[in-house]
Amino acid sequence: MNKFTTKFGLTSILALALFVSSCNKDNNAAVSDGTIVRLNIGQAYAKADPIKTASVNGRSYASAVQTVEIPFDNQYTLVATLTAETSASTGLKASSRATAVSTGAEQVALKSGTVYYVAIFDASGNYKETKSFTQGAGSQDFAIGKGQYTFVVYASGTGKKLPTIAAGAKLSEVNFAGLTADQDFMLDQVAFEVKDGLNTLSADLEHLFTQVTLKFDASAIGSVSSIAGATIEPSSTAVDVALVDGTRTYSTTTNVVPFNLKNTSGTVITSDSTFITTAAITNGKISLSGVSIAGSSAKSISSGNWNLKPGVKYELDITLKAPLGGMSVGGHIWAPGNLVYNSNGKYTFAAPNELGSNWYYNWLTPVGVGTAPVRTEKDGVDMVTYSEANDPCKLVSTEWRTPSRVEYEALLKAAGVSTTYQNTYNGVHGVFYGTSDIAMASGNPTAYLFFRGAKQDGSMNVKYWTRTNETNSNATSIYFQGYSKPSTFNSDDKYTNLDVQIRCVRN
C-alpha cells in the first residue's frame, strides 16, 4: 500500500512537472512571438517668441526677456523681469516614429509620481482603450498586437482628475472640455507602428497652459517687511482641448489668479508655480498688494502690458533697486547734480558743485556729441514741444525727466538761502534749498539741494532748461545766479544756445 502510494505520488509529481513545463513553453512562445511597447515619457514647455525691443539709439533687437521699472515710492524702485526661452515651439508631434525611437538629450524627465494616460487609437482613428501609468513606479510596458496606431499620451502636471474618452469615439472628435488652469494639462500625440518584439515609444508631454513663478528680491537693500498677496491676470475660467492636435478654445470669461507665496517677509520672497489659461496676449497684468519695504507704509503696485504665451514657463523676478538719490524740496525729488553725458556713453549726475554737460532743449545728446538738432521758428516762436522720447534725463533712469515750470515754481517757494554773497559749495557760488540758515548749509552742504550759479569763467549766470505749457512751445529756461534765487523764466531762448544745463527731477 505504501509502495503504491509512493509510486502514485511520484507519477503525479512527474505529470505535474510535465504540465507546467508545457505551459511555460506556450507562454514563452507567446511572448517571443508577440509585441511589447515600452514607454519613455518626458515633458516639454513651449518656447517664447522673441519680443522686439527698441534701444535708445533707435535700433531694435529680439529678446524673450521683458523688463520694466515700477515706481514704489520716492525712495525705492522695483525692476520686474519676465524671462522665458527664445525659440519657437514646434507644437504636437504627429509624424510616425520607428521602433526604439528616442528623443535623446532634449527630453526633460517627467516628474516622478506623475500619473499619465495612453489612449490608443487604431489606424482609422477609432478609440480602442486607455492605459494608465505612474512615472517611476511599476512597469512602463504594455502588450499590444502588431499594427499602426496613434497613441495620445496626456497627464495633469498637478495630479488633478482629467476627463475620460467615451467608447466608440473617433480621435478627430475627442474634445476635453472645461479644463482649468490648475490642472496643468500636458499632451502629446505619436503615430507609431508596433512591430514584433520590444518597441520603445517616446513622447514629450507638452504643457499647454502658461506657468509663472514669482521671485521678489530685496537683498540689495535689506528686506521686505510684508507682502499681503500677488496675482496675475487674465486667465480664462476654462479651456477646451482637441486631442487630435492640441487646439485650445478659451472661455471668454476670465479671472485673476493668485500666486501661492511660500513666504511673505524676508530678503527674498518666492512663490510656487502658478498656472493660467490664456491665448497669446500682450495685456498680461501682475499685481502685488500690501507691500512694505524696510518698514515703509504698505502699498499696492501693479504692472501691465506683459506678453504671455500659452504653454510657456516664465520666471518673474522683481528686484528692489538701490535708492536713486536726490533730495526732496518743494514737494519734488531733485537730482543731486546737473546732468552729465560721459565719454563712455553713460548718463549720470555731476557733483553738486560741478557743471554738467550743456544741452539742447529736448534732445538726447548734448552739445558737441552727435548731430545738432535742426530747429525752426515761426513768427518768433520756437516750434518744438517736449516729448519723453527726447528727454535725456530718462537715459539715467526712466524715473527722471526734465522739470516743468510748475516744479521750478514750487522750488522757488521753498526755504532757500538767497540773501548773502557767501553761498558757496566747495568754493563755488550758488543757491542752497532746504534751509534758510547759511551756517547750516555751509557746515553740511550735502544735506541740502545746491544749484550752481557760477560758470567756469566765474561769471554769475547759469541757465537751466525747463518746460512750460505756453502756446506753441514748451521750451524755456531759468537763471541761477551765485547769490540770489531766480525770479523770472526766459521763454525767448533759441535752441542753438550752447550753455544751458539740465537738473533732472524724479517722476
Short mmCIF file of C-alpha atoms in Angstrom, two decimals:
data_model
loop_
_atom_site.label_atom_id
_atom_site.label_comp_id
_atom_site.label_asym_id
_atom_site.label_seq_id
_atom_site.Cartn_x
_atom_site.Cartn_y
_atom_site.Cartn_z
CA MET A 1 0.00 0.00 0.00
CA ASN A 2 2.79 2.29 0.91
CA LYS A 3 4.67 1.37 -2.25
CA PHE A 4 1.55 2.08 -4.39
CA THR A 5 1.07 5.32 -2.67
CA THR A 6 4.69 6.27 -3.23
CA LYS A 7 4.58 5.25 -6.86
CA PHE A 8 1.36 7.17 -7.40
CA GLY A 9 2.84 10.24 -5.76
CA LEU A 10 5.94 10.15 -7.92
CA THR A 11 3.83 9.65 -11.00
CA SER A 12 1.63 12.61 -10.09
CA ILE A 13 4.61 14.89 -9.47
CA LEU A 14 6.14 13.89 -12.77
CA ALA A 15 2.89 14.56 -14.61
CA LEU A 16 2.54 17.93 -12.92
CA ALA A 17 6.07 18.85 -13.85
CA LEU A 18 5.45 17.94 -17.48
CA PHE A 19 2.24 20.04 -17.44
CA VAL A 20 3.97 23.10 -16.01
CA SER A 21 6.81 22.71 -18.48
CA SER A 22 4.30 22.56 -21.32
CA CYS A 23 2.52 25.69 -20.09
CA ASN A 24 5.78 27.61 -19.74
CA LYS A 25 6.73 26.73 -23.28
CA ASP A 26 3.38 28.06 -24.53
CA ASN A 27 3.78 31.35 -22.58
CA ASN A 28 7.35 31.84 -23.69
CA ALA A 29 6.31 31.22 -27.26
CA ALA A 30 3.55 33.80 -26.89
CA VAL A 31 5.96 36.44 -25.52
CA SER A 32 8.65 35.81 -28.08
CA ASP A 33 6.15 35.92 -30.95
CA GLY A 34 4.14 38.88 -29.52
CA THR A 35 4.76 42.61 -29.10
CA ILE A 36 5.57 44.84 -26.14
CA VAL A 37 5.51 48.65 -26.06
CA ARG A 38 7.89 50.23 -23.57
CA LEU A 39 7.13 53.84 -22.67
CA ASN A 40 9.75 56.59 -22.43
CA ILE A 41 7.82 59.68 -21.34
CA GLY A 42 9.30 63.14 -20.81
CA GLN A 43 7.87 66.65 -20.68
CA ALA A 44 8.37 69.84 -22.64
CA TYR A 45 7.45 73.52 -22.45
CA ALA A 46 6.58 75.76 -25.36
CA LYS A 47 9.20 78.33 -26.26
CA ALA A 48 8.64 82.06 -26.05
CA ASP A 49 8.73 84.06 -29.25
CA PRO A 50 11.29 86.89 -29.23
CA ILE A 51 9.98 90.30 -28.16
CA LYS A 52 11.03 93.33 -30.22
CA THR A 53 12.67 95.93 -28.01
CA ALA A 54 13.87 99.38 -29.11
CA SER A 55 17.10 100.77 -27.68
CA VAL A 56 17.73 104.46 -27.04
CA ASN A 57 19.56 104.96 -30.31
CA GLY A 58 16.61 103.73 -32.35
CA ARG A 59 17.98 100.27 -33.07
CA SER A 60 15.97 97.21 -32.14
CA TYR A 61 16.85 93.72 -31.02
CA ALA A 62 14.99 90.49 -30.31
CA SER A 63 14.76 89.12 -26.78
CA ALA A 64 12.44 86.89 -24.81
CA VAL A 65 13.26 88.89 -21.67
CA GLN A 66 10.75 91.60 -20.76
CA THR A 67 11.81 94.26 -18.26
CA VAL A 68 10.00 97.23 -16.76
CA GLU A 69 10.73 99.59 -13.88
CA ILE A 70 7.89 100.06 -11.40
CA PRO A 71 7.96 103.12 -9.09
CA PHE A 72 7.35 102.18 -5.48
CA ASP A 73 7.81 105.43 -3.59
CA ASN A 74 10.18 108.40 -3.51
CA GLN A 75 12.97 106.14 -2.30
CA TYR A 76 12.60 102.75 -3.95
CA THR A 77 12.13 101.45 -7.48
CA LEU A 78 11.27 97.89 -8.49
CA VAL A 79 12.71 96.26 -11.61
CA ALA A 80 10.45 93.47 -12.90
CA THR A 81 11.92 90.99 -15.40
CA LEU A 82 9.89 88.24 -17.06
CA THR A 83 12.16 85.57 -18.55
CA ALA A 84 11.39 82.64 -20.86
CA GLU A 85 13.02 80.64 -23.65
CA THR A 86 13.73 82.26 -27.02
CA SER A 87 12.94 79.77 -29.82
CA ALA A 88 9.53 78.94 -31.21
CA SER A 89 7.55 75.87 -30.14
CA THR A 90 7.21 73.01 -32.61
CA GLY A 91 3.78 72.01 -31.27
CA LEU A 92 2.43 68.46 -31.05
CA LYS A 93 4.35 65.70 -32.81
CA ALA A 94 2.18 63.91 -35.38
CA SER A 95 4.72 62.01 -37.51
CA SER A 96 5.46 58.30 -37.30
CA ARG A 97 8.35 57.10 -35.22
CA ALA A 98 10.32 53.97 -35.97
CA THR A 99 10.77 51.22 -33.41
CA ALA A 100 13.02 52.21 -30.49
CA VAL A 101 12.99 55.93 -31.39
CA SER A 102 14.18 58.19 -28.53
CA THR A 103 14.13 61.96 -28.05
CA GLY A 104 17.64 61.80 -26.59
CA ALA A 105 19.24 64.62 -24.63
CA GLU A 106 16.49 67.16 -25.38
CA GLN A 107 13.95 65.24 -23.34
CA VAL A 108 13.23 66.59 -19.86
CA ALA A 109 12.27 63.92 -17.36
CA LEU A 110 8.65 63.73 -16.33
CA LYS A 111 8.27 64.35 -12.61
CA SER A 112 8.35 61.14 -10.63
CA GLY A 113 4.91 60.14 -9.36
CA THR A 114 3.05 61.78 -12.25
CA VAL A 115 0.13 59.66 -13.43
CA TYR A 116 -0.11 59.69 -17.21
CA TYR A 117 -2.53 58.07 -19.63
CA VAL A 118 -2.02 56.40 -23.00
CA ALA A 119 -5.12 56.49 -25.18
CA ILE A 120 -4.86 54.01 -28.08
CA PHE A 121 -6.45 54.66 -31.46
CA ASP A 122 -6.21 52.35 -34.48
CA ALA A 123 -5.04 53.33 -37.94
CA SER A 124 -8.53 54.67 -38.75
CA GLY A 125 -8.65 56.83 -35.64
CA ASN A 126 -11.07 54.59 -33.74
CA TYR A 127 -10.68 54.57 -29.98
CA LYS A 128 -9.58 51.22 -28.52
CA GLU A 129 -8.70 51.74 -24.84
CA THR A 130 -6.77 53.87 -22.33
CA LYS A 131 -3.99 52.61 -20.10
CA SER A 132 -2.61 54.49 -17.08
CA PHE A 133 0.92 54.51 -15.65
CA THR A 134 2.77 56.23 -12.84
CA GLN A 135 6.15 57.70 -13.69
CA GLY A 136 8.88 55.96 -11.71
CA ALA A 137 6.58 53.29 -10.22
CA GLY A 138 5.99 49.82 -11.63
CA SER A 139 6.27 48.62 -15.21
CA GLN A 140 6.06 51.17 -18.01
CA ASP A 141 5.32 48.41 -20.58
CA PHE A 142 2.18 47.00 -22.11
CA ALA A 143 1.35 44.29 -24.64
CA ILE A 144 -0.47 45.04 -27.88
CA GLY A 145 -0.88 43.45 -31.30
CA LYS A 146 1.22 44.48 -34.28
CA GLY A 147 -0.08 47.31 -36.42
CA GLN A 148 -0.31 51.05 -37.00
CA TYR A 149 -1.65 53.11 -34.09
CA THR A 150 -1.94 56.64 -32.84
CA PHE A 151 -1.05 56.94 -29.17
CA VAL A 152 -2.33 60.02 -27.37
CA VAL A 153 -0.41 60.49 -24.12
CA TYR A 154 -1.70 63.02 -21.59
CA ALA A 155 -1.47 63.90 -17.91
CA SER A 156 -2.18 66.52 -15.27
CA GLY A 157 1.05 68.01 -14.00
CA THR A 158 -0.65 68.79 -10.71
CA GLY A 159 -2.33 65.41 -10.30
CA LYS A 160 -5.86 66.68 -10.91
CA LYS A 161 -8.61 64.43 -12.29
CA LEU A 162 -8.94 64.51 -16.07
CA PRO A 163 -11.83 63.63 -18.44
CA THR A 164 -12.20 60.15 -19.91
CA ILE A 165 -12.73 59.09 -23.52
CA ALA A 166 -16.05 57.51 -24.42
CA ALA A 167 -16.24 54.09 -26.05
CA GLY A 168 -16.54 54.25 -29.84
CA ALA A 169 -15.03 57.73 -30.06
CA LYS A 170 -13.06 58.94 -33.07
CA LEU A 171 -9.76 60.74 -32.47
CA SER A 172 -10.84 63.63 -34.69
CA GLU A 173 -13.84 64.22 -32.43
CA VAL A 174 -12.41 63.82 -28.91
CA ASN A 175 -12.53 67.10 -27.02
CA PHE A 176 -11.59 67.55 -23.37
CA ALA A 177 -13.98 70.29 -22.32
CA GLY A 178 -13.87 72.57 -19.30
CA LEU A 179 -10.21 72.14 -18.34
CA THR A 180 -8.94 74.63 -15.77
CA ALA A 181 -5.55 76.24 -15.30
CA ASP A 182 -4.73 74.37 -12.09
CA GLN A 183 -4.87 71.03 -13.97
CA ASP A 184 -1.64 71.87 -15.83
CA PHE A 185 -2.77 69.78 -18.79
CA MET A 186 0.01 68.05 -20.76
CA LEU A 187 -0.40 66.34 -24.12
CA ASP A 188 1.47 64.57 -26.89
CA GLN A 189 0.35 62.51 -29.88
CA VAL A 190 2.51 59.91 -31.62
CA ALA A 191 1.62 57.93 -34.76
CA PHE A 192 3.52 54.68 -34.29
CA GLU A 193 3.87 51.30 -35.99
CA VAL A 194 4.14 48.46 -33.48
CA LYS A 195 6.28 45.56 -34.70
CA ASP A 196 7.32 42.17 -33.31
CA GLY A 197 9.34 42.24 -30.11
CA LEU A 198 10.11 45.21 -27.91
CA ASN A 199 9.06 48.66 -29.16
CA THR A 200 10.11 51.85 -27.38
CA LEU A 201 7.54 54.62 -27.61
CA SER A 202 8.92 58.05 -26.69
CA ALA A 203 6.70 61.04 -26.03
CA ASP A 204 7.30 64.52 -24.63
CA LEU A 205 4.20 65.78 -22.87
CA GLU A 206 3.89 69.46 -23.71
CA HIS A 207 2.42 71.75 -21.07
CA LEU A 208 -0.44 73.57 -22.79
CA PHE A 209 -1.06 76.17 -20.09
CA THR A 210 1.13 79.11 -19.08
CA GLN A 211 3.23 78.72 -15.94
CA VAL A 212 4.72 81.59 -13.90
CA THR A 213 6.82 81.61 -10.75
CA LEU A 214 7.46 84.79 -8.76
CA LYS A 215 10.63 85.89 -7.00
CA PHE A 216 10.83 89.20 -5.12
CA ASP A 217 14.43 90.02 -4.21
CA ALA A 218 15.10 92.86 -1.77
CA SER A 219 18.56 91.67 -0.70
CA ALA A 220 20.33 94.65 -2.33
CA ILE A 221 18.57 97.00 0.09
CA GLY A 222 17.52 94.98 3.10
CA SER A 223 14.30 93.06 3.43
CA VAL A 224 10.60 93.01 2.68
CA SER A 225 8.59 93.64 5.84
CA SER A 226 5.49 92.06 4.32
CA ILE A 227 3.58 91.22 1.14
CA ALA A 228 -0.14 90.60 1.53
CA GLY A 229 -0.53 88.89 -1.84
CA ALA A 230 0.29 88.73 -5.54
CA THR A 231 -1.86 87.99 -8.61
CA ILE A 232 -1.61 87.52 -12.36
CA GLU A 233 -4.30 88.03 -15.00
CA PRO A 234 -6.14 87.44 -17.25
CA SER A 235 -6.84 83.72 -17.09
CA SER A 236 -9.79 82.11 -18.87
CA THR A 237 -12.04 80.27 -16.45
CA ALA A 238 -11.97 77.17 -18.67
CA VAL A 239 -10.49 75.87 -21.91
CA ASP A 240 -11.43 73.05 -24.29
CA VAL A 241 -8.62 70.99 -25.83
CA ALA A 242 -8.95 68.87 -29.00
CA LEU A 243 -6.82 65.75 -28.53
CA VAL A 244 -6.16 65.36 -32.25
CA ASP A 245 -3.89 68.42 -32.45
CA GLY A 246 -3.97 70.26 -29.13
CA THR A 247 -6.15 73.13 -30.40
CA ARG A 248 -7.38 75.20 -27.46
CA THR A 249 -10.67 77.07 -27.27
CA TYR A 250 -10.73 79.56 -24.39
CA SER A 251 -13.70 80.73 -22.39
CA THR A 252 -14.40 84.44 -22.82
CA THR A 253 -14.85 84.74 -19.05
CA THR A 254 -11.59 85.50 -17.25
CA ASN A 255 -10.45 85.76 -13.68
CA VAL A 256 -7.49 86.85 -11.55
CA VAL A 257 -5.20 84.06 -10.32
CA PRO A 258 -3.30 84.41 -7.02
CA PHE A 259 0.31 83.35 -6.55
CA ASN A 260 0.87 80.96 -3.67
CA LEU A 261 3.65 82.75 -1.80
CA LYS A 262 5.96 80.46 0.15
CA ASN A 263 6.84 83.32 2.50
CA THR A 264 5.59 86.89 2.92
CA SER A 265 8.60 88.55 4.55
CA GLY A 266 12.38 88.37 4.37
CA THR A 267 15.08 89.30 1.90
CA VAL A 268 13.72 87.03 -0.86
CA ILE A 269 10.04 86.16 -1.41
CA THR A 270 9.21 83.20 -3.69
CA SER A 271 6.07 81.51 -4.96
CA ASP A 272 5.01 78.10 -6.17
CA SER A 273 4.29 77.67 -9.88
CA THR A 274 1.09 79.45 -10.86
CA PHE A 275 -0.86 78.38 -13.95
CA ILE A 276 -3.11 80.48 -16.16
CA THR A 277 -5.06 79.60 -19.29
CA THR A 278 -4.71 82.22 -21.97
CA ALA A 279 -4.10 82.63 -25.66
CA ALA A 280 -1.08 84.70 -26.70
CA ILE A 281 -1.70 88.14 -25.22
CA THR A 282 0.08 91.46 -24.75
CA ASN A 283 -2.04 92.74 -21.87
CA GLY A 284 -0.91 90.49 -19.03
CA LYS A 285 -1.06 92.19 -15.64
CA ILE A 286 0.80 91.38 -12.42
CA SER A 287 -0.19 92.99 -9.12
CA LEU A 288 1.20 92.96 -5.60
CA SER A 289 -0.77 94.15 -2.58
CA GLY A 290 0.22 95.22 0.91
CA VAL A 291 3.92 95.60 0.08
CA SER A 292 6.07 97.07 2.84
CA ILE A 293 9.81 97.53 2.35
CA ALA A 294 12.07 98.15 5.33
CA GLY A 295 9.09 99.19 7.44
CA SER A 296 7.58 101.56 4.85
CA SER A 297 3.84 102.09 4.64
CA ALA A 298 2.20 99.15 2.89
CA LYS A 299 1.01 99.88 -0.64
CA SER A 300 -0.19 98.10 -3.75
CA ILE A 301 1.63 98.12 -7.08
CA SER A 302 0.82 96.69 -10.49
CA SER A 303 2.35 96.43 -13.93
CA GLY A 304 0.53 95.70 -17.20
CA ASN A 305 1.19 95.06 -20.88
CA TRP A 306 3.16 91.83 -20.35
CA ASN A 307 3.48 89.47 -23.30
CA LEU A 308 2.29 85.99 -22.31
CA LYS A 309 2.08 82.89 -24.47
CA PRO A 310 0.28 79.59 -23.81
CA GLY A 311 2.45 76.69 -22.68
CA VAL A 312 5.47 78.82 -21.82
CA LYS A 313 7.21 78.56 -18.47
CA TYR A 314 8.14 82.02 -17.16
CA GLU A 315 10.00 83.32 -14.15
CA LEU A 316 9.10 86.78 -12.91
CA ASP A 317 11.96 88.37 -10.97
CA ILE A 318 11.18 91.59 -9.12
CA THR A 319 14.31 93.22 -7.77
CA LEU A 320 14.45 96.18 -5.45
CA LYS A 321 16.83 98.80 -6.81
CA ALA A 322 19.07 100.89 -4.65
CA PRO A 323 17.69 104.37 -3.96
CA LEU A 324 18.14 106.67 -6.94
CA GLY A 325 19.36 109.54 -4.83
CA GLY A 326 18.26 113.13 -4.99
CA MET A 327 16.64 115.41 -2.47
CA SER A 328 13.04 116.30 -1.74
CA VAL A 329 12.44 120.07 -1.80
CA GLY A 330 9.18 121.82 -2.58
CA GLY A 331 7.33 118.53 -2.88
CA HIS A 332 9.58 117.09 -5.62
CA ILE A 333 12.71 114.93 -5.75
CA TRP A 334 15.57 116.76 -7.48
CA ALA A 335 18.70 115.11 -8.88
CA PRO A 336 21.82 115.52 -6.70
CA GLY A 337 23.65 117.31 -9.52
CA ASN A 338 23.42 118.52 -13.11
CA LEU A 339 23.01 116.04 -15.96
CA VAL A 340 26.24 114.69 -17.48
CA TYR A 341 26.92 112.75 -20.68
CA ASN A 342 30.11 110.72 -20.19
CA SER A 343 32.64 109.68 -22.80
CA ASN A 344 31.56 106.04 -22.36
CA GLY A 345 28.03 106.96 -23.41
CA LYS A 346 26.59 106.74 -19.89
CA TYR A 347 24.26 109.40 -18.49
CA THR A 348 24.90 110.37 -14.85
CA PHE A 349 24.80 113.34 -12.47
CA ALA A 350 27.68 115.67 -11.68
CA ALA A 351 28.74 116.55 -8.15
CA PRO A 352 26.62 119.43 -6.76
CA ASN A 353 29.49 121.93 -7.18
CA GLU A 354 30.27 120.86 -10.77
CA LEU A 355 28.65 121.86 -14.03
CA GLY A 356 27.14 119.15 -16.17
CA SER A 357 27.05 118.88 -19.94
CA ASN A 358 25.48 121.66 -21.99
CA TRP A 359 22.25 120.58 -23.63
CA TYR A 360 19.92 121.47 -26.46
CA TYR A 361 16.32 121.58 -25.40
CA ASN A 362 14.62 118.14 -25.52
CA TRP A 363 17.48 116.39 -27.31
CA LEU A 364 19.12 113.11 -26.28
CA THR A 365 22.74 114.12 -26.87
CA PRO A 366 24.49 117.24 -25.57
CA VAL A 367 26.32 119.98 -27.40
CA GLY A 368 29.35 118.55 -29.18
CA VAL A 369 28.06 114.96 -29.33
CA GLY A 370 26.38 113.60 -32.43
CA THR A 371 24.39 115.77 -34.81
CA ALA A 372 22.91 119.01 -33.53
CA PRO A 373 19.13 119.28 -33.87
CA VAL A 374 17.66 121.44 -36.61
CA ARG A 375 15.07 123.71 -35.04
CA THR A 376 12.82 126.26 -36.74
CA GLU A 377 11.00 129.43 -35.75
CA LYS A 378 7.68 130.77 -36.85
CA ASP A 379 6.73 134.35 -36.07
CA GLY A 380 9.49 134.47 -33.46
CA VAL A 381 8.20 131.39 -31.62
CA ASP A 382 10.37 128.29 -31.21
CA MET A 383 8.49 125.35 -32.75
CA VAL A 384 9.46 122.38 -30.57
CA THR A 385 7.33 120.79 -27.89
CA TYR A 386 8.50 118.49 -25.14
CA SER A 387 8.38 114.71 -25.63
CA GLU A 388 9.50 111.97 -23.27
CA ALA A 389 11.23 110.17 -26.15
CA ASN A 390 13.75 113.04 -26.43
CA ASP A 391 14.29 113.63 -22.72
CA PRO A 392 17.95 112.89 -21.83
CA CYS A 393 17.12 112.64 -18.12
CA LYS A 394 15.35 109.36 -18.86
CA LEU A 395 18.62 107.83 -20.01
CA VAL A 396 19.88 107.95 -16.44
CA SER A 397 16.75 106.06 -15.45
CA THR A 398 13.14 106.16 -16.57
CA GLU A 399 12.39 107.63 -13.15
CA TRP A 400 13.94 111.00 -14.13
CA ARG A 401 12.81 113.74 -16.53
CA THR A 402 13.38 117.39 -17.38
CA PRO A 403 11.50 119.51 -14.80
CA SER A 404 8.48 121.58 -15.65
CA ARG A 405 7.93 125.25 -14.84
CA VAL A 406 5.44 124.17 -12.16
CA GLU A 407 8.17 122.21 -10.36
CA TYR A 408 10.62 125.10 -10.53
CA GLU A 409 7.98 127.46 -9.17
CA ALA A 410 7.44 125.08 -6.24
CA LEU A 411 11.19 125.02 -5.65
CA LEU A 412 11.44 128.81 -5.61
CA LYS A 413 8.75 128.99 -2.92
CA ALA A 414 10.67 126.60 -0.66
CA ALA A 415 13.10 127.70 2.01
CA GLY A 416 16.42 128.65 0.50
CA VAL A 417 19.49 130.74 1.30
CA SER A 418 19.49 133.73 -1.03
CA THR A 419 20.44 136.83 0.89
CA THR A 420 24.22 136.64 1.15
CA TYR A 421 27.01 136.50 -1.36
CA GLN A 422 28.71 133.78 0.69
CA ASN A 423 26.55 130.90 -0.62
CA THR A 424 29.30 128.53 -1.66
CA TYR A 425 29.77 124.80 -2.07
CA ASN A 426 33.47 123.91 -2.07
CA GLY A 427 34.25 127.45 -3.21
CA VAL A 428 31.60 127.60 -5.96
CA HIS A 429 28.82 130.19 -5.74
CA GLY A 430 25.22 129.06 -5.98
CA VAL A 431 21.92 128.77 -4.10
CA PHE A 432 21.02 126.24 -1.38
CA TYR A 433 17.49 124.92 -0.89
CA GLY A 434 16.14 123.07 2.10
CA THR A 435 17.30 125.60 4.68
CA SER A 436 17.47 129.36 5.10
CA ASP A 437 20.40 129.12 7.52
CA ILE A 438 23.68 129.80 5.70
CA ALA A 439 25.70 128.37 8.57
CA MET A 440 23.83 125.08 8.40
CA ALA A 441 24.19 124.91 4.62
CA SER A 442 27.89 125.70 4.70
CA GLY A 443 28.52 123.27 7.53
CA ASN A 444 26.81 120.31 5.85
CA PRO A 445 26.28 121.16 2.16
CA THR A 446 25.43 117.60 1.05
CA ALA A 447 22.32 117.71 3.25
CA TYR A 448 20.78 120.42 1.09
CA LEU A 449 19.94 120.96 -2.56
CA PHE A 450 22.56 123.14 -4.27
CA PHE A 451 22.12 124.83 -7.64
CA ARG A 452 25.39 126.05 -9.06
CA GLY A 453 25.14 129.67 -10.18
CA ALA A 454 28.65 130.32 -11.48
CA LYS A 455 30.19 129.37 -14.81
CA GLN A 456 33.72 128.08 -15.28
CA ASP A 457 34.92 131.62 -16.01
CA GLY A 458 33.43 132.84 -12.73
CA SER A 459 30.58 134.80 -14.27
CA MET A 460 27.32 134.66 -12.30
CA ASN A 461 24.58 133.25 -14.51
CA VAL A 462 23.90 129.55 -15.15
CA LYS A 463 20.86 128.73 -17.26
CA TYR A 464 18.80 125.57 -16.72
CA TRP A 465 16.32 124.12 -19.20
CA THR A 466 12.72 123.71 -18.14
CA ARG A 467 9.44 123.38 -19.96
CA THR A 468 6.18 125.23 -19.85
CA ASN A 469 2.71 125.00 -21.36
CA GLU A 470 2.96 128.21 -23.32
CA THR A 471 1.25 128.20 -26.70
CA ASN A 472 3.31 126.55 -29.48
CA SER A 473 6.36 126.00 -27.32
CA ASN A 474 7.39 124.02 -24.24
CA ALA A 475 10.90 125.46 -24.07
CA THR A 476 12.05 127.98 -21.53
CA SER A 477 14.98 128.46 -19.18
CA ILE A 478 15.69 129.83 -15.74
CA TYR A 479 18.84 131.59 -14.47
CA PHE A 480 20.51 130.60 -11.21
CA GLN A 481 22.99 133.19 -10.03
CA GLY A 482 25.75 133.00 -7.49
CA TYR A 483 23.91 134.87 -4.75
CA SER A 484 20.14 135.03 -5.29
CA LYS A 485 17.06 132.98 -6.12
CA PRO A 486 15.82 133.24 -9.72
CA SER A 487 12.81 135.46 -10.19
CA THR A 488 11.98 135.09 -13.89
CA PHE A 489 11.70 132.47 -16.61
CA ASN A 490 13.11 133.19 -20.05
CA SER A 491 10.94 131.96 -22.91
CA ASP A 492 12.86 133.71 -25.69
CA ASP A 493 15.86 131.34 -25.69
CA LYS A 494 16.84 129.95 -29.05
CA TYR A 495 17.52 126.23 -29.36
CA THR A 496 21.02 126.96 -30.59
CA ASN A 497 22.14 128.14 -27.12
CA LEU A 498 25.28 126.23 -26.15
CA ASP A 499 25.44 126.85 -22.41
CA VAL A 500 22.20 125.51 -20.90
CA GLN A 501 22.31 122.93 -18.08
CA ILE A 502 19.67 120.39 -17.03
CA ARG A 503 18.76 119.48 -13.44
CA CYS A 504 16.50 116.42 -13.61
CA VAL A 505 13.52 115.76 -11.36
CA ARG A 506 12.00 112.44 -10.33
CA ASN A 507 8.62 111.30 -11.65
#
